[in-house]
Amino acid sequence: MTDPLPNRRTLLAAGAALAATPSRAAADDHVVELRQYTCHRGGRDRLIQLFEREFVAPQDALGAHVLGTFRDRDDPDRFVWLRGFEDYAARPEALTTFYRGPVWKAHREAANATMLDSDNVLLLKPVDPWRRLRSALPGEILVYIHYLDDALVAPFAAFFAGTMRPQIEADGGEILGTFVSETRANNFPPLPVRERDRVFVWAAYSRGGEAAFLARRHARTGWRETAGEALLPALMRKPERLRLAATPG
């Protein structure tokens, strides 16, 4: 009997392997998945161990590159990881080969047993050159997800580059990457993505410590004034913030 392609729990297991130690430069990957998995209580560490031991190298060899694997510091049951592909056309071939291959078949039951949900996935494309988050810097990073209307994605990206990024850097943040939604239809339907959401995502490392960085960010006033009226609703909406700690793999 032919094994089905992965369901929502399948994704988690595959994710675990990808996080190991890929050799490619992140800048080569023009399609990125930001994957947030909710695990059963106590399952996250089991998934991370399995992921890093079994899934990273096989996926990387197929062109599905693990770009970062993290524990969510605010949710003990959430595992976050990123997977990249050289281009959009390479994604379905790499995923089909992996999920129909021997590694996933051997470990999928153990992986799926740790997971409650694996459908929280954003498909993204880089705005500019970026760094592989897993190896960029040790320790903890911040990821911000801004939810936007379609028409505001490009203006928001321009405002971030011209106003927000210089301020973030002045406040002690090092930008590791910026991304916007990949708006083409999901070309690997067995693994769901949040196709209706439009986002701008940025990741940063706080050089002088997270608490000091966030305090400086919160103390800033008036920075929205140059955004223009159309962008103000998006800027007033609180972004989703992920406080992540890199896994040790």
mmCIF file of C-alpha atoms in Angstrom:
data_model
loop_
_atom_site.group_PDB
_atom_site.id
_atom_site.type_symbol
_atom_site.label_atom_id
_atom_site.label_comp_id
_atom_site.label_asym_id
_atom_site.label_seq_id
_atom_site.Cartn_x
_atom_site.Cartn_y
_atom_site.Cartn_z
ATOM 1 C CA MET A 1 0.000 0.000 0.000
ATOM 2 C CA THR A 2 1.358 3.407 -0.956
ATOM 3 C CA ASP A 3 2.053 5.639 2.013
ATOM 4 C CA PRO A 4 0.093 8.906 1.954
ATOM 5 C CA LEU A 5 1.839 12.238 1.855
ATOM 6 C CA PRO A 6 2.234 13.942 5.235
ATOM 7 C CA ASN A 7 -0.692 15.240 7.220
ATOM 8 C CA ARG A 8 -0.413 18.100 9.686
ATOM 9 C CA ARG A 9 1.498 15.985 12.190
ATOM 10 C CA THR A 10 3.820 14.731 9.508
ATOM 11 C CA LEU A 11 5.198 18.172 9.010
ATOM 12 C CA LEU A 12 6.487 18.295 12.516
ATOM 13 C CA ALA A 13 8.580 15.214 12.182
ATOM 14 C CA ALA A 14 10.134 16.370 8.987
ATOM 15 C CA GLY A 15 10.868 19.660 10.577
ATOM 16 C CA ALA A 16 12.900 18.055 13.268
ATOM 17 C CA ALA A 17 15.431 16.607 10.902
ATOM 18 C CA LEU A 18 15.925 19.712 8.906
ATOM 19 C CA ALA A 19 17.292 21.667 11.797
ATOM 20 C CA ALA A 20 20.642 19.877 11.948
ATOM 21 C CA THR A 21 23.525 21.576 10.165
ATOM 22 C CA PRO A 22 22.853 22.573 6.562
ATOM 23 C CA SER A 23 25.767 23.719 4.445
ATOM 24 C CA ARG A 24 24.113 26.121 1.994
ATOM 25 C CA ALA A 25 23.965 29.856 2.451
ATOM 26 C CA ALA A 26 20.527 31.104 3.395
ATOM 27 C CA ALA A 27 20.739 33.817 0.753
ATOM 28 C CA ASP A 28 20.400 31.087 -1.888
ATOM 29 C CA ASP A 29 16.901 30.246 -0.691
ATOM 30 C CA HIS A 30 14.161 32.387 -2.229
ATOM 31 C CA VAL A 31 11.169 30.597 -0.688
ATOM 32 C CA VAL A 32 10.922 30.171 3.087
ATOM 33 C CA GLU A 33 8.419 28.401 5.318
ATOM 34 C CA LEU A 34 7.952 29.747 8.853
ATOM 35 C CA ARG A 35 6.490 26.774 10.710
ATOM 36 C CA GLN A 36 5.008 26.935 14.233
ATOM 37 C CA TYR A 37 4.060 23.568 15.698
ATOM 38 C CA THR A 38 2.016 22.956 18.823
ATOM 39 C CA CYS A 39 3.136 19.805 20.605
ATOM 40 C CA HIS A 40 1.414 17.651 23.187
ATOM 41 C CA ARG A 41 2.481 18.475 26.723
ATOM 42 C CA GLY A 42 6.043 17.246 27.120
ATOM 43 C CA GLY A 43 6.362 16.364 23.449
ATOM 44 C CA ARG A 44 8.437 19.279 22.233
ATOM 45 C CA ASP A 45 11.797 18.024 23.469
ATOM 46 C CA ARG A 46 11.115 14.558 22.085
ATOM 47 C CA LEU A 47 10.322 16.076 18.705
ATOM 48 C CA ILE A 48 13.429 18.261 18.722
ATOM 49 C CA GLN A 49 15.663 15.293 19.511
ATOM 50 C CA LEU A 50 14.108 13.233 16.733
ATOM 51 C CA PHE A 51 14.115 16.134 14.299
ATOM 52 C CA GLU A 52 17.767 16.959 14.752
ATOM 53 C CA ARG A 53 18.901 13.349 14.761
ATOM 54 C CA GLU A 54 16.936 12.071 11.771
ATOM 55 C CA PHE A 55 15.424 14.794 9.585
ATOM 56 C CA VAL A 56 17.860 17.648 8.996
ATOM 57 C CA ALA A 57 20.527 16.128 6.788
ATOM 58 C CA PRO A 58 18.113 14.153 4.553
ATOM 59 C CA GLN A 59 16.011 17.221 3.831
ATOM 60 C CA ASP A 60 19.009 19.412 3.207
ATOM 61 C CA ALA A 61 20.347 16.886 0.718
ATOM 62 C CA LEU A 62 17.080 17.119 -1.225
ATOM 63 C CA GLY A 63 17.053 20.921 -1.389
ATOM 64 C CA ALA A 64 14.691 21.484 1.553
ATOM 65 C CA HIS A 65 17.054 23.409 3.814
ATOM 66 C CA VAL A 66 16.572 23.763 7.555
ATOM 67 C CA LEU A 67 17.303 27.420 8.269
ATOM 68 C CA GLY A 68 16.585 27.552 11.982
ATOM 69 C CA THR A 69 15.028 25.471 14.776
ATOM 70 C CA PHE A 70 13.796 27.030 18.008
ATOM 71 C CA ARG A 71 11.942 26.642 21.261
ATOM 72 C CA ASP A 72 9.298 29.323 21.807
ATOM 73 C CA ARG A 73 10.291 30.937 25.101
ATOM 74 C CA ASP A 74 6.694 31.954 25.862
ATOM 75 C CA ASP A 75 5.039 28.629 25.067
ATOM 76 C CA PRO A 76 6.545 25.375 26.421
ATOM 77 C CA ASP A 77 4.640 23.351 23.828
ATOM 78 C CA ARG A 78 5.614 25.278 20.691
ATOM 79 C CA PHE A 79 8.404 24.301 18.315
ATOM 80 C CA VAL A 80 9.304 26.828 15.594
ATOM 81 C CA TRP A 81 11.454 26.169 12.552
ATOM 82 C CA LEU A 82 12.191 27.538 9.099
ATOM 83 C CA ARG A 83 12.684 25.621 5.895
ATOM 84 C CA GLY A 84 14.022 27.137 2.662
ATOM 85 C CA PHE A 85 14.090 26.258 -1.021
ATOM 86 C CA GLU A 86 16.202 27.637 -3.837
ATOM 87 C CA ASP A 87 13.100 28.556 -5.824
ATOM 88 C CA TYR A 88 9.372 27.947 -5.906
ATOM 89 C CA ALA A 89 9.545 25.185 -8.503
ATOM 90 C CA ALA A 90 11.998 23.183 -6.362
ATOM 91 C CA ARG A 91 9.653 22.993 -3.380
ATOM 92 C CA PRO A 92 7.145 20.289 -4.458
ATOM 93 C CA GLU A 93 9.827 17.963 -5.793
ATOM 94 C CA ALA A 94 11.932 18.174 -2.635
ATOM 95 C CA LEU A 95 8.946 17.681 -0.324
ATOM 96 C CA THR A 96 7.453 14.833 -2.326
ATOM 97 C CA THR A 97 10.768 12.999 -2.346
ATOM 98 C CA PHE A 98 11.299 13.456 1.387
ATOM 99 C CA TYR A 99 7.808 12.545 2.579
ATOM 100 C CA ARG A 100 7.628 9.495 0.321
ATOM 101 C CA GLY A 101 11.137 8.417 1.247
ATOM 102 C CA PRO A 102 12.492 5.924 3.779
ATOM 103 C CA VAL A 103 13.516 8.397 6.506
ATOM 104 C CA TRP A 104 10.071 9.890 6.968
ATOM 105 C CA LYS A 105 8.394 6.495 6.698
ATOM 106 C CA ALA A 106 10.655 5.111 9.412
ATOM 107 C CA HIS A 107 10.065 7.933 11.912
ATOM 108 C CA ARG A 108 6.735 9.554 11.078
ATOM 109 C CA GLU A 109 4.734 7.716 13.735
ATOM 110 C CA ALA A 110 7.122 8.801 16.483
ATOM 111 C CA ALA A 111 7.114 12.360 15.162
ATOM 112 C CA ASN A 112 3.341 12.585 14.754
ATOM 113 C CA ALA A 113 2.836 11.273 18.280
ATOM 114 C CA THR A 114 4.469 14.420 19.688
ATOM 115 C CA MET A 115 2.332 16.902 17.733
ATOM 116 C CA LEU A 116 -1.061 18.420 18.334
ATOM 117 C CA ASP A 117 -1.099 20.823 15.363
ATOM 118 C CA SER A 118 1.302 21.658 12.521
ATOM 119 C CA ASP A 119 -0.834 23.814 10.208
ATOM 120 C CA ASN A 120 0.416 27.198 11.449
ATOM 121 C CA VAL A 121 2.672 27.828 8.451
ATOM 122 C CA LEU A 122 3.499 31.025 6.570
ATOM 123 C CA LEU A 123 5.017 30.824 3.093
ATOM 124 C CA LEU A 124 7.427 33.735 2.634
ATOM 125 C CA LYS A 125 9.993 35.264 0.314
ATOM 126 C CA PRO A 126 12.989 37.349 1.421
ATOM 127 C CA VAL A 127 12.898 41.100 0.909
ATOM 128 C CA ASP A 128 16.684 41.393 0.822
ATOM 129 C CA PRO A 129 19.752 39.243 1.593
ATOM 130 C CA TRP A 130 19.502 37.546 4.967
ATOM 131 C CA ARG A 131 21.285 35.215 7.332
ATOM 132 C CA ARG A 132 20.524 31.626 8.246
ATOM 133 C CA LEU A 133 18.887 32.150 11.614
ATOM 134 C CA ARG A 134 20.084 28.917 13.173
ATOM 135 C CA SER A 135 23.757 29.750 12.912
ATOM 136 C CA ALA A 136 23.641 33.519 12.620
ATOM 137 C CA LEU A 137 24.108 34.236 16.303
ATOM 138 C CA PRO A 138 23.952 32.158 19.461
ATOM 139 C CA GLY A 139 21.151 32.319 21.953
ATOM 140 C CA GLU A 140 17.848 34.118 21.558
ATOM 141 C CA ILE A 141 16.198 36.034 18.738
ATOM 142 C CA LEU A 142 12.984 37.971 18.201
ATOM 143 C CA VAL A 143 10.636 37.501 15.258
ATOM 144 C CA TYR A 144 7.866 40.013 14.522
ATOM 145 C CA ILE A 145 4.943 39.217 12.210
ATOM 146 C CA HIS A 146 2.957 42.226 10.947
ATOM 147 C CA TYR A 147 -0.434 41.392 9.432
ATOM 148 C CA LEU A 148 -1.345 43.622 6.495
ATOM 149 C CA ASP A 149 -3.812 44.143 3.680
ATOM 150 C CA ASP A 150 -2.525 43.131 0.257
ATOM 151 C CA ALA A 151 -2.076 46.710 -0.924
ATOM 152 C CA LEU A 152 -0.028 47.678 2.148
ATOM 153 C CA VAL A 153 2.689 45.019 1.983
ATOM 154 C CA ALA A 154 4.974 46.971 -0.364
ATOM 155 C CA PRO A 155 4.465 50.360 1.384
ATOM 156 C CA PHE A 156 5.081 48.740 4.754
ATOM 157 C CA ALA A 157 8.293 47.128 3.491
ATOM 158 C CA ALA A 158 9.485 50.531 2.271
ATOM 159 C CA PHE A 159 8.608 52.180 5.594
ATOM 160 C CA PHE A 160 10.419 49.446 7.490
ATOM 161 C CA ALA A 161 13.563 49.894 5.383
ATOM 162 C CA GLY A 162 13.572 53.676 5.625
ATOM 163 C CA THR A 163 12.338 54.289 9.185
ATOM 164 C CA MET A 164 11.940 51.208 11.349
ATOM 165 C CA ARG A 165 15.168 49.406 10.471
ATOM 166 C CA PRO A 166 17.490 52.338 11.289
ATOM 167 C CA GLN A 167 15.689 52.795 14.606
ATOM 168 C CA ILE A 168 15.856 49.096 15.447
ATOM 169 C CA GLU A 169 19.576 49.096 14.746
ATOM 170 C CA ALA A 170 20.068 52.264 16.794
ATOM 171 C CA ASP A 171 18.251 50.567 19.671
ATOM 172 C CA GLY A 172 20.734 47.676 19.622
ATOM 173 C CA GLY A 173 19.017 45.241 17.274
ATOM 174 C CA GLU A 174 20.762 43.392 14.456
ATOM 175 C CA ILE A 175 18.354 42.542 11.637
ATOM 176 C CA LEU A 176 18.800 38.938 10.544
ATOM 177 C CA GLY A 177 16.174 38.916 7.816
ATOM 178 C CA THR A 178 13.026 40.531 6.425
ATOM 179 C CA PHE A 179 10.315 38.665 4.517
ATOM 180 C CA VAL A 180 6.927 39.178 2.881
ATOM 181 C CA SER A 181 4.183 36.708 1.986
ATOM 182 C CA GLU A 182 4.660 34.478 -1.023
ATOM 183 C CA THR A 183 1.312 35.077 -2.729
ATOM 184 C CA ARG A 184 1.400 32.238 -5.233
ATOM 185 C CA ALA A 185 -0.821 29.269 -4.422
ATOM 186 C CA ASN A 186 0.626 26.558 -2.234
ATOM 187 C CA ASN A 187 2.346 24.198 -4.677
ATOM 188 C CA PHE A 188 2.470 21.301 -2.211
ATOM 189 C CA PRO A 189 -1.156 20.937 -1.019
ATOM 190 C CA PRO A 190 -0.525 17.932 1.282
ATOM 191 C CA LEU A 191 1.117 20.408 3.665
ATOM 192 C CA PRO A 192 -1.254 23.313 4.423
ATOM 193 C CA VAL A 193 -0.112 26.928 4.613
ATOM 194 C CA ARG A 194 -1.968 30.087 5.647
ATOM 195 C CA GLU A 195 -2.574 31.281 2.096
ATOM 196 C CA ARG A 196 -4.993 34.094 2.961
ATOM 197 C CA ASP A 197 -2.720 35.910 5.394
ATOM 198 C CA ARG A 198 -0.488 38.721 4.130
ATOM 199 C CA VAL A 199 2.449 39.557 6.370
ATOM 200 C CA PHE A 200 5.739 41.375 6.731
ATOM 201 C CA VAL A 201 8.166 39.479 8.968
ATOM 202 C CA TRP A 202 11.445 40.598 10.488
ATOM 203 C CA ALA A 203 13.880 38.767 12.722
ATOM 204 C CA ALA A 204 16.483 40.400 14.947
ATOM 205 C CA TYR A 205 19.128 39.685 17.535
ATOM 206 C CA SER A 206 19.488 42.148 20.425
ATOM 207 C CA ARG A 207 23.193 42.833 20.828
ATOM 208 C CA GLY A 208 22.993 44.473 24.236
ATOM 209 C CA GLY A 209 20.408 42.166 25.746
ATOM 210 C CA GLU A 210 16.744 41.706 24.987
ATOM 211 C CA ALA A 211 15.344 43.613 27.955
ATOM 212 C CA ALA A 212 17.342 46.756 27.175
ATOM 213 C CA PHE A 213 16.492 46.536 23.484
ATOM 214 C CA LEU A 214 12.762 46.182 24.122
ATOM 215 C CA ALA A 215 12.806 49.026 26.645
ATOM 216 C CA ARG A 216 14.371 51.331 24.059
ATOM 217 C CA ARG A 217 11.845 50.226 21.432
ATOM 218 C CA HIS A 218 8.907 50.878 23.755
ATOM 219 C CA ALA A 219 10.248 54.289 24.733
ATOM 220 C CA ARG A 220 10.277 55.550 21.137
ATOM 221 C CA THR A 221 7.508 57.975 20.242
ATOM 222 C CA GLY A 222 6.486 59.762 17.078
ATOM 223 C CA TRP A 223 8.075 57.248 14.745
ATOM 224 C CA ARG A 224 4.782 56.556 12.959
ATOM 225 C CA GLU A 225 4.345 60.182 11.878
ATOM 226 C CA THR A 226 6.174 59.790 8.567
ATOM 227 C CA ALA A 227 4.300 56.637 7.572
ATOM 228 C CA GLY A 228 1.377 58.257 5.822
ATOM 229 C CA GLU A 229 -2.288 57.892 6.582
ATOM 230 C CA ALA A 230 -2.773 54.645 4.653
ATOM 231 C CA LEU A 231 -0.214 52.792 6.773
ATOM 232 C CA LEU A 232 -1.347 54.012 10.181
ATOM 233 C CA PRO A 233 -3.943 51.257 10.805
ATOM 234 C CA ALA A 234 -1.309 48.593 10.117
ATOM 235 C CA LEU A 235 1.189 50.299 12.406
ATOM 236 C CA MET A 236 -1.348 50.624 15.201
ATOM 237 C CA ARG A 237 -2.101 46.886 15.095
ATOM 238 C CA LYS A 238 0.118 45.013 17.494
ATOM 239 C CA PRO A 239 2.324 42.515 15.624
ATOM 240 C CA GLU A 240 2.702 38.904 16.639
ATOM 241 C CA ARG A 241 6.004 38.533 18.487
ATOM 242 C CA LEU A 242 7.951 35.307 18.858
ATOM 243 C CA ARG A 243 10.715 35.118 21.461
ATOM 244 C CA LEU A 244 12.810 32.197 20.308
ATOM 245 C CA ALA A 245 15.742 30.227 21.678
ATOM 246 C CA ALA A 246 17.843 28.243 19.212
ATOM 247 C CA THR A 247 17.911 24.495 19.758
ATOM 248 C CA PRO A 248 21.349 23.015 20.404
ATOM 249 C CA GLY A 249 21.554 20.719 17.360
#
